[in-house]
Amino acid sequence: MIFLALRNLSRRTLRTALTLFGVSISIMTLASLLAFGQGYQRGLRRELDGMGIQMMLVPLGCPYDAAARVLKGRTLDTSLPATATSVVKSDPAVVLAAPMLMATLPRPAEGRTDLWVGVDESIRPLKPWWKFGAGSHWFRDEASVILGAEAASTEMRQIGDTLYSPETGQRFTVCGILERSGTSDDSEFFIPLVTAQRMFHQPNRLTAIAIRLRDPALLGQAAARLQEVRGAQVVTLTEMMGTFLNLVGAVRTLIVAVAIVALGVSGLSIFNTLLASVLERTAELGILRAVGASRLQVFGLVALEALILTATGSGLGLLASQLGGVWLEQFVRRLMPLAPDNALLAVTWSVLWECTLIGVGVGMLAGLYPAWRASRLSPTEALRTE
């Protein structure tokens, strides 16, 4: 019966190919959607959980955008007064407060923009993934610089080398090089906070203050007190993650609607293909019935064709989602510059099974009527029509 079903589908090669294309596109869309949702949530949780930061103090504006930019190594248009650090450190719920100043240095001749980050030693406990290469050490003076792995490779610098910044006229000594971590830190230049404030003409100003609490249960109380700092606002990492996931959920709902429409169109395509095939093979099906084929066998033949179409189309769609995942992820990252550094598309076995079951289910549902109609053909009427 499988051979007969395959032969029937191969009679109209173009029609079958277009049907397979429609099914594969809809399944590829659905698989990419489900994989993106899981990958984004997993990556975001991993990044935020690994930072050891419960909240951040950022300048007035959109708090979630500001916090996300700081976490991803982006600069802000506004800043905080340095006096906010002492206020934060004096709060009884705060165990660690790490001030930061970020600034960019465009280098158009080389087609890149460097990010310089002013920090002090309080940042180190909040960067648990930092691992220093051999011979590295913390800042020894205000003219020291620590390079991310990518920055060191781009600048071709080693420990003890001199690094000159022509844009600012500053000269540094490389005191440390970080091992590659897969985060935005890899491409950044870290210098003492006071040096950054002087270098970028931001005396006594900060981009943000990262905060770790003595007890996460004190989050609400600490946030309420720190919210009173003039020119600043508090954003908790839990709230930020929830907001981002809600935004992703809203976009995901929209894309789900698109995927449902695509599945519906592919189902109609399967329905049209099988029904047209049944009508074209009326005499052939009548002969099958005349030589002893039961209604159930005829029904099963057409249903098998629907199964072959949907299973093949689903397989091609899943394969396309795997092969095209890299390019799709690059496209998504351009639209979401603050996305996690981890892989955004997580094609798991659950995603594969779910998409396969949905694809086959839609196809089989679309093939029910053509299969039923074929099984109801009377041998005499079919042969008379011919």
Coordinates of N, CA and C in Angstrom, one line a residue, residues 23-227:
V23 N 3.7 22.9 3.9 CA 3.8 22.2 5.2 C 5.1 22.5 5.9
S24 N 6.2 22.4 5.1 CA 7.5 22.6 5.7 C 7.7 24.0 6.2
I25 N 7.2 25.0 5.5 CA 7.3 26.4 5.9 C 6.5 26.6 7.2
S26 N 5.3 26.1 7.3 CA 4.5 26.3 8.5 C 5.2 25.6 9.7
I27 N 5.7 24.4 9.5 CA 6.4 23.7 10.6 C 7.7 24.4 11.0
M28 N 8.4 24.9 10.0 CA 9.7 25.6 10.3 C 9.3 26.9 11.2
T29 N 8.3 27.6 10.8 CA 7.9 28.8 11.6 C 7.5 28.4 13.0
L30 N 6.7 27.3 13.2 CA 6.3 26.9 14.5 C 7.5 26.4 15.3
A31 N 8.4 25.6 14.7 CA 9.5 25.1 15.5 C 10.4 26.2 15.9
S32 N 10.7 27.2 15.0 CA 11.5 28.3 15.4 C 10.9 29.2 16.5
L33 N 9.6 29.3 16.4 CA 8.9 30.1 17.5 C 9.1 29.4 18.8
L34 N 8.8 28.1 18.9 CA 8.9 27.4 20.2 C 10.3 27.3 20.7
A35 N 11.3 27.1 19.8 CA 12.7 27.1 20.1 C 13.2 28.4 20.6
F36 N 12.7 29.5 20.0 CA 13.1 30.8 20.4 C 12.6 31.1 21.8
G37 N 11.3 30.8 22.1 CA 10.8 31.1 23.4 C 11.5 30.4 24.5
Q38 N 11.8 29.1 24.3 CA 12.6 28.4 25.3 C 14.0 28.9 25.5
G39 N 14.7 29.1 24.4 CA 16.1 29.6 24.4 C 16.2 31.0 25.0
Y40 N 15.3 31.9 24.7 CA 15.4 33.2 25.3 C 15.2 33.2 26.8
Q41 N 14.1 32.5 27.2 CA 13.9 32.5 28.7 C 15.0 31.8 29.4
R42 N 15.5 30.7 28.9 CA 16.6 30.0 29.5 C 17.9 30.9 29.6
G43 N 18.2 31.5 28.5 CA 19.4 32.4 28.5 C 19.3 33.6 29.4
L44 N 18.1 34.2 29.4 CA 17.9 35.4 30.3 C 18.0 35.0 31.7
R45 N 17.3 33.9 32.1 CA 17.4 33.5 33.5 C 18.9 33.1 33.9
R46 N 19.6 32.5 33.0 CA 21.0 32.1 33.3 C 21.8 33.3 33.5
E47 N 21.7 34.3 32.7 CA 22.5 35.5 32.8 C 22.2 36.3 34.1
L48 N 20.9 36.5 34.4 CA 20.5 37.2 35.5 C 20.8 36.5 36.8
D49 N 20.6 35.2 36.8 CA 20.9 34.4 38.0 C 22.4 34.4 38.3
G50 N 23.2 34.4 37.3 CA 24.7 34.3 37.4 C 25.3 35.6 37.9
M51 N 24.6 36.7 37.8 CA 25.2 37.9 38.1 C 25.3 38.2 39.6
G52 N 24.5 37.6 40.4 CA 24.5 37.9 41.8 C 24.0 39.3 42.2
I53 N 23.2 39.9 41.3 CA 22.7 41.3 41.5 C 21.2 41.2 41.7
Q54 N 20.8 41.8 42.8 CA 19.3 41.8 43.0 C 18.6 43.0 42.5
M55 N 19.4 44.1 42.4 CA 18.8 45.4 41.9 C 19.9 46.3 41.4
M56 N 19.4 47.3 40.7 CA 20.3 48.3 40.2 C 19.7 49.7 40.4
L57 N 20.6 50.7 40.6 CA 20.2 52.1 40.7 C 20.7 52.7 39.4
V58 N 19.7 53.3 38.6 CA 20.0 53.8 37.3 C 19.4 55.2 37.2
P59 N 19.8 56.0 36.3 CA 19.3 57.4 36.1 C 17.8 57.3 35.8
L60 N 17.1 58.5 36.0 CA 15.7 58.5 35.6 C 15.5 58.3 34.2
G61 N 14.4 57.7 33.8 CA 14.1 57.3 32.4 C 13.4 56.0 32.4
C62 N 13.5 55.2 31.4 CA 13.0 53.9 31.4 C 13.8 53.0 32.2
P63 N 13.4 52.5 33.3 CA 14.3 51.7 34.2 C 14.7 50.4 33.6
Y64 N 13.9 49.7 32.9 CA 14.2 48.4 32.4 C 15.2 48.5 31.2
D65 N 15.0 49.6 30.4 CA 15.9 49.8 29.3 C 17.3 50.1 29.8
A66 N 17.3 51.0 30.9 CA 18.6 51.4 31.4 C 19.3 50.3 32.1
A67 N 18.6 49.4 32.9 CA 19.3 48.3 33.5 C 19.8 47.3 32.5
A68 N 19.0 47.1 31.5 CA 19.4 46.1 30.4 C 20.6 46.6 29.7
R69 N 20.7 47.9 29.4 CA 21.8 48.4 28.7 C 23.1 48.3 29.6
V70 N 23.0 48.5 30.9 CA 24.1 48.4 31.7 C 24.6 47.0 31.8
L71 N 23.6 46.0 31.9 CA 24.0 44.6 32.0 C 24.6 44.1 30.7
K72 N 24.2 44.7 29.6 CA 24.7 44.2 28.3 C 25.9 45.1 27.8
G73 N 26.4 46.0 28.6 CA 27.5 46.8 28.2 C 27.1 47.9 27.2
R74 N 26.0 48.6 27.4 CA 25.6 49.7 26.6 C 25.7 51.0 27.4
T75 N 25.9 52.1 26.7 CA 26.0 53.4 27.4 C 24.6 54.0 27.6
L76 N 24.5 55.0 28.5 CA 23.3 55.7 28.8 C 23.5 57.2 28.5
D77 N 22.4 57.9 28.2 CA 22.5 59.3 27.9 C 22.5 60.1 29.1
T78 N 22.1 59.6 30.2 CA 22.1 60.3 31.5 C 23.0 59.6 32.5
S79 N 23.2 60.2 33.7 CA 24.1 59.7 34.7 C 23.6 60.0 36.1
L80 N 24.3 59.3 37.0 CA 24.0 59.5 38.4 C 25.1 60.3 39.1
P81 N 24.7 61.0 40.2 CA 25.8 61.6 41.0 C 26.5 60.5 41.8
A82 N 27.9 60.7 41.9 CA 28.7 59.7 42.7 C 28.3 59.6 44.1
T83 N 27.6 60.7 44.7 CA 27.2 60.6 46.1 C 26.1 59.5 46.3
A84 N 25.5 59.1 45.2 CA 24.5 58.0 45.4 C 25.1 56.7 45.9
T85 N 26.4 56.5 45.6 CA 27.1 55.3 46.1 C 27.1 55.2 47.6
S86 N 27.4 56.3 48.3 CA 27.5 56.3 49.7 C 26.1 56.1 50.3
V87 N 25.1 56.6 49.6 CA 23.7 56.4 50.1 C 23.3 55.0 50.0
V88 N 23.7 54.3 48.9 CA 23.3 52.9 48.7 C 24.1 52.1 49.7
K89 N 25.4 52.3 49.9 CA 26.2 51.5 50.8 C 25.7 51.6 52.2
S90 N 25.2 52.8 52.6 CA 24.7 53.0 54.0 C 23.4 52.3 54.3
D91 N 22.7 51.8 53.2 CA 21.4 51.2 53.5 C 21.6 49.8 54.2
P92 N 20.9 49.6 55.2 CA 21.1 48.3 56.0 C 20.9 47.0 55.3
A93 N 20.2 47.1 54.2 CA 19.9 45.8 53.5 C 21.0 45.5 52.4
V94 N 21.8 46.5 52.1 CA 22.8 46.3 51.1 C 24.1 45.8 51.6
V95 N 24.6 44.7 51.0 CA 25.9 44.1 51.4 C 27.0 44.5 50.4
L96 N 26.6 44.9 49.2 CA 27.6 45.3 48.2 C 27.0 46.2 47.2
A97 N 27.7 47.3 46.9 CA 27.3 48.3 45.9 C 28.5 48.6 45.0
A98 N 28.3 48.4 43.7 CA 29.4 48.5 42.7 C 29.1 49.6 41.8
P99 N 29.7 50.8 41.9 CA 29.5 51.9 41.0 C 30.2 51.7 39.6
M100 N 29.6 52.2 38.5 CA 30.2 52.0 37.2 C 30.0 53.2 36.4
L101 N 30.9 53.5 35.5 CA 30.8 54.6 34.5 C 31.2 54.0 33.1
M102 N 30.3 54.0 32.2 CA 30.5 53.5 30.9 C 30.5 54.6 29.8
A103 N 31.4 54.5 28.9 CA 31.5 55.4 27.8 C 32.0 54.7 26.5
T104 N 31.6 55.2 25.4 CA 32.1 54.6 24.1 C 33.0 55.6 23.4
L105 N 34.0 55.0 22.7 CA 34.9 55.7 21.9 C 34.8 55.2 20.5
P106 N 34.2 55.9 19.6 CA 34.1 55.5 18.2 C 35.4 55.5 17.5
R107 N 35.7 54.5 16.7 CA 36.9 54.5 15.9 C 36.6 54.2 14.5
P108 N 36.1 55.2 13.8 CA 35.6 55.1 12.4 C 36.6 54.5 11.4
A109 N 37.8 54.9 11.6 CA 38.9 54.5 10.7 C 39.0 52.9 10.7
E110 N 38.7 52.3 11.9 CA 38.8 50.9 12.0 C 37.4 50.2 12.0
G111 N 36.4 51.0 11.8 CA 35.0 50.5 11.7 C 34.5 49.8 13.0
R112 N 34.8 50.4 14.1 CA 34.4 49.8 15.4 C 34.2 50.9 16.4
T113 N 33.5 50.5 17.5 CA 33.3 51.4 18.6 C 33.7 50.7 19.9
D114 N 34.7 51.2 20.6 CA 35.1 50.6 21.9 C 34.3 51.0 23.1
L115 N 34.1 50.1 24.0 CA 33.4 50.4 25.2 C 34.3 50.4 26.4
W116 N 34.5 51.5 27.1 CA 35.4 51.6 28.2 C 34.5 51.7 29.5
V117 N 34.9 50.9 30.5 CA 34.1 50.8 31.7 C 34.9 51.1 32.9
G118 N 34.5 52.1 33.6 CA 35.2 52.5 34.9 C 34.6 51.7 36.0
V119 N 35.4 51.0 36.8 CA 34.9 50.2 37.9 C 35.9 50.3 39.1
D120 N 35.5 49.8 40.2 CA 36.4 49.6 41.3 C 36.4 48.1 41.7
E121 N 37.1 47.8 42.8 CA 37.2 46.4 43.1 C 35.9 45.7 43.6
S122 N 34.9 46.6 43.9 CA 33.6 46.0 44.4 C 32.9 45.3 43.3
I123 N 33.3 45.5 42.0 CA 32.6 44.9 40.9 C 33.0 43.4 40.8
R124 N 34.1 43.0 41.3 CA 34.6 41.6 41.1 C 33.6 40.5 41.7
P125 N 33.0 40.7 42.9 CA 32.1 39.7 43.3 C 30.8 39.5 42.4
L126 N 30.6 40.6 41.7 CA 29.4 40.6 40.8 C 29.7 40.1 39.4
K127 N 30.9 39.7 39.2 CA 31.4 39.1 37.9 C 31.9 37.7 38.2
P128 N 31.1 36.8 38.6 CA 31.7 35.5 39.0 C 32.3 34.7 37.8
W129 N 32.0 35.1 36.6 CA 32.6 34.4 35.4 C 34.0 35.0 35.1
W130 N 34.4 36.0 35.7 CA 35.7 36.6 35.4 C 36.8 35.6 35.8
K131 N 37.7 35.3 34.9 CA 38.9 34.5 35.2 C 40.1 35.2 34.5
F132 N 41.1 35.5 35.3 CA 42.2 36.3 34.8 C 43.2 35.3 34.1
G133 N 43.8 35.7 33.0 CA 44.9 34.9 32.4 C 46.1 34.9 33.2
A134 N 47.1 34.1 32.8 CA 48.4 34.1 33.5 C 49.1 35.4 33.6
G135 N 49.6 35.8 34.7 CA 50.3 37.0 34.9 C 49.4 38.2 35.1
S136 N 48.1 38.1 35.1 CA 47.2 39.2 35.3 C 47.0 39.6 36.7
H137 N 46.7 40.8 37.0 CA 46.4 41.3 38.4 C 45.5 42.5 38.3
W138 N 45.0 42.9 39.4 CA 44.0 44.0 39.5 C 44.8 45.3 39.3
F139 N 44.1 46.4 39.1 CA 44.7 47.7 38.9 C 45.7 48.0 39.9
R140 N 46.9 48.4 39.5 CA 48.0 48.8 40.4 C 48.0 50.4 40.5
D141 N 47.6 51.1 39.5 CA 47.5 52.5 39.6 C 46.4 53.0 38.6
E142 N 46.3 54.3 38.6 CA 45.2 54.9 37.7 C 45.4 54.8 36.3
A143 N 46.6 54.3 35.9 CA 47.0 54.2 34.4 C 47.0 52.7 34.0
S144 N 46.3 51.9 34.8 CA 46.2 50.5 34.4 C 44.9 50.2 33.7
V145 N 44.9 49.2 32.8 CA 43.7 48.7 32.1 C 43.7 47.2 32.1
I146 N 42.5 46.7 32.2 CA 42.2 45.3 32.1 C 41.4 45.1 30.8
L147 N 41.9 44.2 29.9 CA 41.2 44.0 28.7 C 40.4 42.7 28.6
G148 N 39.2 42.8 28.0 CA 38.5 41.5 27.7 C 39.3 40.7 26.7
A149 N 39.0 39.4 26.6 CA 39.7 38.6 25.7 C 39.7 39.1 24.2
E150 N 38.5 39.5 23.8 CA 38.4 39.9 22.4 C 39.1 41.3 22.2
A151 N 39.0 42.2 23.2 CA 39.7 43.4 23.1 C 41.2 43.3 23.0
A152 N 41.7 42.3 23.9 CA 43.2 42.1 23.8 C 43.6 41.5 22.5
S153 N 42.8 40.6 21.9 CA 43.1 40.1 20.6 C 43.1 41.1 19.5
T154 N 42.1 42.0 19.6 CA 41.9 43.1 18.6 C 43.1 44.1 18.7
E155 N 43.5 44.4 19.9 CA 44.5 45.4 20.1 C 45.9 44.7 20.0
M156 N 46.0 43.4 20.0 CA 47.2 42.6 20.0 C 48.1 43.1 21.1
R157 N 47.6 43.0 22.3 CA 48.3 43.4 23.5 C 48.5 42.2 24.5
Q158 N 49.6 42.2 25.2 CA 49.8 41.2 26.3 C 50.0 42.0 27.6
I159 N 50.2 41.2 28.7 CA 50.4 41.8 30.0 C 51.7 42.6 30.0
G160 N 51.6 43.8 30.5 CA 52.8 44.7 30.5 C 52.9 45.6 29.3
D161 N 52.1 45.4 28.3 CA 52.2 46.2 27.1 C 51.6 47.6 27.4
T162 N 51.9 48.6 26.6 CA 51.3 49.9 26.7 C 50.2 50.0 25.7
L163 N 49.1 50.6 26.1 CA 47.9 50.8 25.3 C 47.6 52.3 25.2
Y164 N 47.7 52.8 24.0 CA 47.5 54.3 23.9 C 46.1 54.5 23.2
S165 N 45.4 55.5 23.8 CA 44.0 55.9 23.3 C 44.2 57.2 22.6
P166 N 44.3 57.2 21.2 CA 44.5 58.5 20.5 C 43.3 59.4 20.7
E167 N 42.1 58.9 20.8 CA 40.9 59.7 20.9 C 41.0 60.6 22.2
T168 N 41.5 60.1 23.3 CA 41.6 60.8 24.6 C 43.0 61.2 25.0
G169 N 44.0 60.7 24.3 CA 45.4 61.1 24.6 C 45.9 60.4 25.9
Q170 N 45.2 59.3 26.3 CA 45.6 58.6 27.5 C 46.4 57.4 27.2
R171 N 47.4 57.1 28.0 CA 48.3 56.0 27.9 C 48.1 55.1 29.1
F172 N 47.9 53.8 28.8 CA 47.7 52.8 29.9 C 48.7 51.7 29.8
T173 N 48.8 51.0 30.9 CA 49.6 49.7 31.0 C 48.7 48.6 31.2
V174 N 48.7 47.6 30.3 CA 47.9 46.4 30.4 C 48.3 45.6 31.7
C175 N 47.4 45.6 32.7 CA 47.7 44.8 33.9 C 47.0 43.5 34.0
G176 N 46.0 43.3 33.1 CA 45.2 42.1 33.2 C 44.5 41.8 31.9
I177 N 44.3 40.5 31.6 CA 43.5 40.1 30.4 C 42.6 39.0 30.9
L178 N 41.3 39.2 30.6 CA 40.3 38.3 31.1 C 40.2 37.1 30.1
E179 N 39.9 35.9 30.6 CA 39.7 34.8 29.7 C 38.3 35.0 29.1
R180 N 38.2 34.4 27.9 CA 36.9 34.5 27.2 C 35.7 33.9 28.0
S181 N 34.7 34.7 28.1 CA 33.5 34.3 28.9 C 32.2 34.1 28.0
G182 N 32.3 34.6 26.8 CA 31.1 34.6 26.0 C 30.1 35.7 26.3
T183 N 30.5 36.7 27.1 CA 29.6 37.8 27.5 C 30.2 39.0 26.8
S184 N 29.4 40.2 27.0 CA 29.9 41.4 26.4 C 31.2 41.9 27.0
D185 N 31.6 41.3 28.2 CA 32.9 41.7 28.8 C 34.1 41.4 27.9
D186 N 33.9 40.5 27.0 CA 35.0 40.0 26.2 C 35.6 41.2 25.3
S187 N 34.7 42.1 25.0 CA 35.2 43.2 24.0 C 35.3 44.5 24.8
E188 N 35.4 44.6 26.1 CA 35.4 45.8 26.8 C 36.8 46.1 27.4
F189 N 37.0 47.4 27.7 CA 38.2 47.9 28.3 C 37.8 48.4 29.7
F190 N 38.4 47.8 30.7 CA 38.1 48.1 32.1 C 39.2 49.0 32.7
I191 N 38.9 50.1 33.3 CA 39.9 51.0 33.9 C 39.3 51.5 35.2
P192 N 40.2 52.0 36.1 CA 39.7 52.5 37.4 C 38.6 53.5 37.2
L193 N 37.7 53.6 38.2 CA 36.5 54.4 38.1 C 37.0 55.9 38.0
V194 N 37.9 56.3 38.9 CA 38.3 57.7 38.9 C 39.0 58.1 37.6
T195 N 39.7 57.2 36.9 CA 40.3 57.4 35.7 C 39.3 57.6 34.6
A196 N 38.2 56.8 34.6 CA 37.2 56.9 33.6 C 36.4 58.3 33.8
Q197 N 36.2 58.7 35.0 CA 35.5 59.9 35.2 C 36.3 61.1 34.7
R198 N 37.6 61.1 34.9 CA 38.5 62.1 34.4 C 38.6 62.1 32.9
M199 N 38.8 60.8 32.4 CA 39.0 60.6 31.0 C 37.9 61.1 30.1
F200 N 36.7 60.8 30.6 CA 35.4 61.2 29.8 C 34.7 62.4 30.3
H201 N 35.4 63.2 31.1 CA 34.9 64.5 31.6 C 33.6 64.3 32.3
Q202 N 33.5 63.3 33.2 CA 32.3 63.0 33.9 C 32.7 63.0 35.4
P203 N 33.2 64.1 36.0 CA 33.6 64.1 37.4 C 32.5 63.8 38.3
N204 N 32.7 62.9 39.2 CA 31.7 62.5 40.2 C 30.3 62.1 39.6
R205 N 30.4 61.4 38.4 CA 29.2 60.9 37.8 C 29.3 59.4 37.6
L206 N 28.2 58.7 37.6 CA 28.1 57.3 37.4 C 27.1 56.9 36.4
T207 N 27.3 55.8 35.7 CA 26.2 55.3 34.8 C 25.2 54.5 35.6
A208 N 25.6 53.7 36.6 CA 24.7 52.9 37.4 C 25.4 52.4 38.6
I209 N 24.7 51.8 39.5 CA 25.2 51.2 40.7 C 24.6 49.8 40.8
A210 N 25.4 48.7 40.7 CA 24.9 47.4 40.9 C 24.8 47.0 42.4
I211 N 23.8 46.4 42.8 CA 23.5 46.2 44.2 C 23.3 44.7 44.5
R212 N 23.9 44.2 45.6 CA 23.6 42.9 46.1 C 23.1 43.1 47.5
L213 N 22.1 42.4 47.9 CA 21.5 42.5 49.2 C 21.9 41.4 50.2
R214 N 21.8 41.7 51.5 CA 22.2 40.8 52.5 C 21.2 39.6 52.4
D215 N 19.9 39.9 52.2 CA 18.9 38.9 52.1 C 17.9 39.3 51.0
P216 N 17.7 38.4 50.0 CA 16.7 38.8 48.9 C 15.4 39.1 49.4
A217 N 15.0 38.6 50.6 CA 13.7 38.9 51.2 C 13.5 40.4 51.5
L218 N 14.7 41.2 51.6 CA 14.6 42.6 51.9 C 14.5 43.4 50.7
L219 N 14.2 42.8 49.6 CA 14.2 43.5 48.3 C 13.2 44.7 48.3
G220 N 12.0 44.4 48.7 CA 11.0 45.5 48.7 C 11.3 46.6 49.6
Q221 N 11.8 46.4 50.8 CA 12.1 47.5 51.7 C 13.2 48.3 51.2
A222 N 14.3 47.6 50.7 CA 15.5 48.4 50.2 C 15.1 49.2 48.9
A223 N 14.3 48.6 48.1 CA 13.9 49.4 46.9 C 13.1 50.6 47.2
A224 N 12.2 50.5 48.2 CA 11.4 51.7 48.6 C 12.3 52.8 49.2
R225 N 13.3 52.4 49.9 CA 14.2 53.4 50.5 C 15.1 54.1 49.4
L226 N 15.7 53.2 48.6 CA 16.6 53.8 47.5 C 15.9 54.5 46.4
Q227 N 14.6 54.3 46.3 CA 13.8 55.1 45.3 C 13.8 56.5 45.6

